[in-house]
């Protein structure tokens, strides 16, 4: 396949593409900076939430161990049956084009009296339930912040990959292509200028001849215009006559088609036959206009033939 030479339109389009990619890269870099700030802030908060969650887990482990020692395996099994599964609601959040869910418990954790009879178990069971209720809040904070961090880190990786692709692949290729096209166009423009200068140098006499011919044509046109004005004046002073009905109606007009006079034989004026009189007048007018046009064509044809322009009108 024959490759066409590059054009200036291609160079302009390439420059627009480079500008668009550079603008997109700047937007991605701003997005990267914001994501890094969000991640840094959330990591600080996540460290505290994780520490609180682990402390809650330690308390639960201690309460669970004491409950199992004093109340036995049956109490643990009973609590497992009594505590209902947690129902949560889900909400979709968005930050810097990154979507991530958050989870929130719908119902509060049941109290001790709702789960068992305090008269049948020791205080360690009550401590275990209390520790579970306190750990519930830090648990959902830990889960939500962990999910958010993972989503932001994933979006940051995608953003860094796009920036790196633009910097290392797309923009260098476009810049190299722009440089090659600019060099090609510059070389072609230099060759065109050289050819143009050579041609103008060889054809200088040609333009002088053209100028002489143009001057001659201008003089001829001026002379022709003067003669045409003279003919128009002559036509205005010449008269042609059109008649109808054997001369009972006569119409005179000059060579420019302007009507001068009209004469009607009184014998043809009959109030009972106005239509015939109208026809005679129209016929005389048409004949006078035709003769006037023929006279003008004749004079102008002679003028055109004198300048090598037959059939001027």
Short mmCIF file of C-alpha atoms in Angstrom, two decimals:
data_model
loop_
_atom_site.label_atom_id
_atom_site.label_comp_id
_atom_site.label_asym_id
_atom_site.label_seq_id
_atom_site.Cartn_x
_atom_site.Cartn_y
_atom_site.Cartn_z
CA UNK A 1 0.00 0.00 0.00
CA UNK A 2 1.40 3.42 -1.02
CA UNK A 3 1.76 5.75 1.93
CA UNK A 4 0.63 9.29 1.28
CA UNK A 5 2.97 12.15 2.21
CA UNK A 6 2.05 13.97 5.43
CA UNK A 7 0.17 17.27 5.30
CA UNK A 8 -0.08 20.34 7.48
CA UNK A 9 -3.57 19.30 8.54
CA UNK A 10 -2.10 16.05 9.88
CA UNK A 11 0.53 18.05 11.79
CA UNK A 12 -2.13 20.33 13.32
CA UNK A 13 -4.30 17.33 14.24
CA UNK A 14 -1.28 15.65 15.83
CA UNK A 15 -0.50 18.76 17.87
CA UNK A 16 -4.10 18.86 19.08
CA UNK A 17 -3.86 15.20 20.12
CA UNK A 18 -0.61 15.84 22.00
CA UNK A 19 -2.19 18.81 23.78
CA UNK A 20 -5.25 16.72 24.71
CA UNK A 21 -3.08 13.92 26.12
CA UNK A 22 -0.96 16.41 28.07
CA UNK A 23 -4.11 17.96 29.54
CA UNK A 24 -5.40 14.49 30.41
CA UNK A 25 -2.07 13.64 32.03
CA UNK A 26 -2.23 16.79 34.17
CA UNK A 27 -5.76 15.87 35.30
CA UNK A 28 -4.61 12.34 36.18
CA UNK A 29 -1.65 13.74 38.14
CA UNK A 30 -3.99 15.97 40.14
CA UNK A 31 -6.21 12.96 40.75
CA UNK A 32 -3.17 10.96 41.87
CA UNK A 33 -2.19 13.65 44.38
CA UNK A 34 -5.70 13.77 45.82
CA UNK A 35 -5.87 9.97 46.07
CA UNK A 36 -2.51 9.88 47.86
CA UNK A 37 -3.74 12.46 50.36
CA UNK A 38 -6.98 10.55 50.96
CA UNK A 39 -5.14 7.27 51.41
CA UNK A 40 -2.63 8.82 53.80
CA UNK A 41 -5.40 10.31 55.95
CA UNK A 42 -7.43 7.09 55.95
CA UNK A 43 -4.39 4.98 56.80
CA UNK A 44 -3.82 7.08 59.91
CA UNK A 45 -7.43 6.60 60.94
CA UNK A 46 -7.33 2.93 59.98
CA UNK A 47 -4.36 2.35 62.29
CA UNK A 48 -6.35 3.67 65.26
CA UNK A 49 -9.49 1.74 64.27
CA UNK A 50 -7.50 -1.46 63.82
CA UNK A 51 -5.87 -1.02 67.23
CA UNK A 52 -9.28 -0.48 68.89
CA UNK A 53 -10.70 -3.49 67.06
CA UNK A 54 -7.83 -5.74 68.17
CA UNK A 55 -8.26 -4.57 71.77
CA UNK A 56 -11.95 -5.45 71.54
CA UNK A 57 -11.02 -8.87 70.19
CA UNK A 58 -8.63 -9.36 73.14
CA UNK A 59 -11.41 -8.51 75.60
CA UNK A 60 -13.79 -10.87 73.84
CA UNK A 61 -11.21 -13.66 73.96
CA UNK A 62 -10.68 -13.12 77.71
CA UNK A 63 -14.44 -13.03 78.42
CA UNK A 64 -14.99 -16.07 76.23
CA UNK A 65 -12.29 -18.03 78.09
CA UNK A 66 -13.67 -17.14 81.52
CA UNK A 67 -17.24 -17.94 80.45
CA UNK A 68 -16.18 -21.31 79.14
CA UNK A 69 -14.27 -22.12 82.36
CA UNK A 70 -17.04 -21.11 84.77
CA UNK A 71 -20.25 -21.79 82.84
CA UNK A 72 -19.15 -24.51 80.47
CA UNK A 73 -19.60 -25.26 76.78
CA UNK A 74 -23.40 -25.29 77.11
CA UNK A 75 -23.56 -21.58 77.91
CA UNK A 76 -21.52 -20.75 74.81
CA UNK A 77 -23.77 -22.92 72.66
CA UNK A 78 -26.86 -21.27 74.15
CA UNK A 79 -25.53 -17.79 73.37
CA UNK A 80 -24.74 -18.86 69.81
CA UNK A 81 -28.35 -19.88 69.35
CA UNK A 82 -29.80 -16.82 71.14
CA UNK A 83 -27.83 -14.09 69.32
CA UNK A 84 -29.58 -13.42 65.95
CA UNK A 85 -27.60 -12.80 62.72
CA UNK A 86 -26.77 -9.13 62.12
CA UNK A 87 -28.80 -7.37 59.45
CA UNK A 88 -26.87 -4.63 57.63
CA UNK A 89 -27.65 -1.95 55.03
CA UNK A 90 -25.36 -1.19 52.14
CA UNK A 91 -24.59 2.28 50.76
CA UNK A 92 -22.53 3.04 47.66
CA UNK A 93 -19.97 5.88 48.02
CA UNK A 94 -17.83 7.64 45.44
CA UNK A 95 -14.56 9.56 45.70
CA UNK A 96 -12.42 10.72 42.75
CA UNK A 97 -14.15 8.35 40.35
CA UNK A 98 -13.72 5.42 42.75
CA UNK A 99 -16.84 3.61 43.98
CA UNK A 100 -16.87 1.59 47.21
CA UNK A 101 -19.59 0.27 49.55
CA UNK A 102 -20.20 1.00 53.22
CA UNK A 103 -22.10 -1.30 55.61
CA UNK A 104 -24.20 -0.31 58.62
CA UNK A 105 -26.09 -2.53 61.13
CA UNK A 106 -29.84 -2.04 61.02
CA UNK A 107 -30.61 -3.28 64.55
CA UNK A 108 -28.87 -2.76 67.88
CA UNK A 109 -27.07 -5.61 69.59
CA UNK A 110 -29.51 -7.43 71.95
CA UNK A 111 -29.15 -6.86 75.70
CA UNK A 112 -28.30 -9.56 78.24
CA UNK A 113 -31.89 -9.90 79.45
CA UNK A 114 -33.02 -10.57 75.89
CA UNK A 115 -30.55 -13.42 75.45
CA UNK A 116 -30.60 -15.40 78.76
CA UNK A 117 -31.80 -15.53 82.36
CA UNK A 118 -29.14 -13.86 84.58
CA UNK A 119 -30.10 -16.21 87.45
CA UNK A 120 -28.86 -19.23 85.50
CA UNK A 121 -25.41 -17.97 84.46
CA UNK A 122 -22.43 -16.16 86.00
CA UNK A 123 -21.33 -12.57 85.49
CA UNK A 124 -18.75 -13.72 82.93
CA UNK A 125 -21.53 -14.33 80.42
CA UNK A 126 -22.75 -10.80 80.95
CA UNK A 127 -19.19 -9.50 80.42
CA UNK A 128 -18.91 -11.49 77.19
CA UNK A 129 -22.14 -10.01 75.82
CA UNK A 130 -21.02 -6.53 76.86
CA UNK A 131 -17.66 -6.96 75.11
CA UNK A 132 -19.41 -8.26 71.96
CA UNK A 133 -21.68 -5.22 71.89
CA UNK A 134 -18.74 -2.82 72.28
CA UNK A 135 -16.72 -4.60 69.57
CA UNK A 136 -19.58 -4.37 67.11
CA UNK A 137 -19.04 -0.64 66.40
CA UNK A 138 -15.27 -0.95 65.91
CA UNK A 139 -15.88 -4.03 63.73
CA UNK A 140 -17.97 -2.11 61.15
CA UNK A 141 -15.62 0.86 61.28
CA UNK A 142 -12.75 -1.51 60.58
CA UNK A 143 -14.59 -3.22 57.71
CA UNK A 144 -15.77 0.03 56.07
CA UNK A 145 -12.40 1.74 56.32
CA UNK A 146 -10.63 -1.37 55.06
CA UNK A 147 -12.95 -1.60 52.03
CA UNK A 148 -12.48 2.12 51.30
CA UNK A 149 -8.70 1.87 51.50
CA UNK A 150 -8.61 -1.12 49.17
CA UNK A 151 -10.84 0.71 46.65
CA UNK A 152 -8.75 3.90 46.78
CA UNK A 153 -5.50 1.94 46.46
CA UNK A 154 -6.93 0.09 43.45
CA UNK A 155 -7.96 3.39 41.83
CA UNK A 156 -4.51 4.81 42.58
CA UNK A 157 -2.84 1.86 40.84
CA UNK A 158 -5.04 2.38 37.76
CA UNK A 159 -4.26 6.12 37.74
CA UNK A 160 -0.50 5.53 38.07
CA UNK A 161 -0.66 2.97 35.25
CA UNK A 162 -2.41 5.47 32.98
CA UNK A 163 0.08 8.22 33.81
CA UNK A 164 2.99 5.89 33.19
CA UNK A 165 1.49 4.72 29.88
CA UNK A 166 1.14 8.32 28.71
CA UNK A 167 4.65 9.29 29.83
CA UNK A 168 6.48 6.21 28.58
CA UNK A 169 4.48 5.18 25.51
CA UNK A 170 1.79 7.44 24.05
CA UNK A 171 3.34 10.92 24.35
CA UNK A 172 6.86 9.89 23.19
CA UNK A 173 5.40 8.20 20.10
CA UNK A 174 3.24 11.22 19.28
CA UNK A 175 6.18 13.60 19.78
CA UNK A 176 8.39 11.51 17.52
CA UNK A 177 5.70 11.38 14.87
CA UNK A 178 5.24 15.15 15.13
CA UNK A 179 8.98 15.70 14.75
CA UNK A 180 9.16 13.48 11.66
CA UNK A 181 6.20 15.22 10.00
CA UNK A 182 7.63 18.67 10.82
CA UNK A 183 10.98 17.71 9.27
CA UNK A 184 9.28 16.33 6.16
CA UNK A 185 7.14 19.44 5.72
CA UNK A 186 10.12 21.73 6.29
CA UNK A 187 12.13 19.90 3.63
CA UNK A 188 9.23 19.95 1.20
CA UNK A 189 8.68 23.67 1.80
CA UNK A 190 12.38 24.33 1.12
CA UNK A 191 12.18 22.42 -2.15
CA UNK A 192 9.01 24.24 -3.18
CA UNK A 193 10.64 27.61 -2.50
CA UNK A 194 13.65 26.64 -4.58
CA UNK A 195 11.45 25.48 -7.47
CA UNK A 196 9.34 28.63 -7.27
CA UNK A 197 12.35 30.93 -7.36
CA UNK A 198 13.79 29.06 -10.32
CA UNK A 199 10.52 29.19 -12.20
CA UNK A 200 10.02 32.91 -11.52
CA UNK A 201 13.53 33.61 -12.72
CA UNK A 202 12.99 31.74 -16.00
CA UNK A 203 9.48 33.08 -16.61
CA UNK A 204 10.10 36.74 -15.87
CA UNK A 205 9.72 37.66 -19.54
CA UNK A 206 6.47 35.71 -19.67
CA UNK A 207 4.92 37.98 -17.07
CA UNK A 208 6.14 41.03 -18.98
CA UNK A 209 4.35 39.75 -22.10
CA UNK A 210 1.23 39.07 -20.07
CA UNK A 211 1.36 42.62 -18.71
CA UNK A 212 1.67 44.04 -22.21
CA UNK A 213 -1.33 42.01 -23.37
CA UNK A 214 -3.34 43.09 -20.35
CA UNK A 215 -2.52 46.73 -21.05
CA UNK A 216 -3.62 46.26 -24.65
CA UNK A 217 -6.88 44.65 -23.55
CA UNK A 218 -7.52 47.50 -21.13
CA UNK A 219 -6.99 50.06 -23.87
CA UNK A 220 -9.28 48.12 -26.20
CA UNK A 221 -11.94 47.88 -23.49
CA UNK A 222 -11.72 51.63 -22.86
CA UNK A 223 -11.99 52.36 -26.57
CA UNK A 224 -14.89 49.93 -26.89
CA UNK A 225 -16.67 51.60 -23.98
CA UNK A 226 -16.28 55.02 -25.61
CA UNK A 227 -17.65 53.76 -28.92
CA UNK A 228 -20.53 52.03 -27.16
CA UNK A 229 -21.49 55.29 -25.45
CA UNK A 230 -21.37 56.99 -28.84
CA UNK A 231 -23.62 54.33 -30.37
CA UNK A 232 -26.08 54.71 -27.47
CA UNK A 233 -26.25 58.44 -28.15
CA UNK A 234 -26.81 57.82 -31.86
CA UNK A 235 -29.52 55.25 -31.15
CA UNK A 236 -31.27 57.75 -28.89
CA UNK A 237 -31.48 60.17 -31.82
CA UNK A 238 -32.59 57.66 -34.46
CA UNK A 239 -36.26 56.80 -34.98
CA UNK A 240 -38.03 53.66 -36.16
CA UNK A 241 -41.72 53.27 -36.89
CA UNK A 242 -44.08 50.35 -36.41
CA UNK A 243 -47.53 50.25 -37.96
CA UNK A 244 -50.55 47.99 -38.17
CA UNK A 245 -53.83 47.83 -40.08
CA UNK A 246 -52.21 49.17 -43.23
CA UNK A 247 -50.93 52.27 -41.45
CA UNK A 248 -54.03 53.26 -39.51
CA UNK A 249 -52.04 52.91 -36.28
CA UNK A 250 -48.43 54.10 -36.18
CA UNK A 251 -45.97 53.97 -33.25
CA UNK A 252 -42.54 55.63 -33.21
CA UNK A 253 -39.65 54.86 -30.85
CA UNK A 254 -35.91 55.53 -30.80
CA UNK A 255 -33.07 52.99 -31.06
CA UNK A 256 -33.00 52.52 -27.28
CA UNK A 257 -36.62 51.32 -27.23
CA UNK A 258 -38.15 54.51 -25.77
CA UNK A 259 -41.55 55.39 -27.28
CA UNK A 260 -41.75 58.80 -28.95
CA UNK A 261 -45.27 59.05 -30.37
CA UNK A 262 -48.35 57.13 -31.40
CA UNK A 263 -50.90 58.12 -34.07
CA UNK A 264 -54.32 56.60 -34.72
CA UNK A 265 -56.52 57.19 -37.77
CA UNK A 266 -59.84 58.57 -36.45
CA UNK A 267 -61.74 56.29 -38.81
CA UNK A 268 -60.72 53.19 -36.82
CA UNK A 269 -61.88 54.67 -33.51
CA UNK A 270 -65.18 52.94 -32.87
CA UNK A 271 -66.62 52.74 -29.39
CA UNK A 272 -68.44 49.57 -30.37
CA UNK A 273 -65.22 47.78 -31.36
CA UNK A 274 -62.59 48.78 -28.78
CA UNK A 275 -60.99 45.30 -28.80
CA UNK A 276 -59.93 45.65 -32.45
CA UNK A 277 -58.32 49.02 -31.71
CA UNK A 278 -56.40 47.52 -28.78
CA UNK A 279 -55.06 44.73 -31.00
CA UNK A 280 -53.92 47.24 -33.65
CA UNK A 281 -52.09 49.33 -31.01
CA UNK A 282 -50.33 46.25 -29.54
CA UNK A 283 -49.29 45.09 -33.00
CA UNK A 284 -47.84 48.51 -33.84
CA UNK A 285 -45.97 48.67 -30.51
CA UNK A 286 -44.48 45.19 -30.98
CA UNK A 287 -43.31 46.02 -34.49
CA UNK A 288 -41.72 49.28 -33.31
CA UNK A 289 -39.87 47.49 -30.48
CA UNK A 290 -38.65 44.80 -32.86
CA UNK A 291 -37.29 47.35 -35.30
CA UNK A 292 -35.63 49.24 -32.44
CA UNK A 293 -33.96 46.05 -31.19
CA UNK A 294 -32.83 45.10 -34.71
CA UNK A 295 -31.29 48.53 -35.17
CA UNK A 296 -29.40 48.26 -31.86
CA UNK A 297 -28.20 44.72 -32.66
CA UNK A 298 -26.94 45.86 -36.03
CA UNK A 299 -24.90 48.73 -34.58
CA UNK A 300 -23.50 46.71 -31.67
CA UNK A 301 -22.66 43.74 -33.92
CA UNK A 302 -20.51 46.03 -36.04
CA UNK A 303 -18.79 47.27 -32.89
CA UNK A 304 -18.12 43.71 -31.66
CA UNK A 305 -16.80 42.59 -35.04
CA UNK A 306 -14.36 45.51 -35.04
CA UNK A 307 -12.86 44.21 -31.75
CA UNK A 308 -12.97 40.53 -32.68
CA UNK A 309 -16.11 39.90 -30.54
CA UNK A 310 -18.90 38.84 -32.94
CA UNK A 311 -22.40 38.62 -31.52
CA UNK A 312 -21.83 41.13 -28.72
CA UNK A 313 -25.45 41.10 -27.65
#
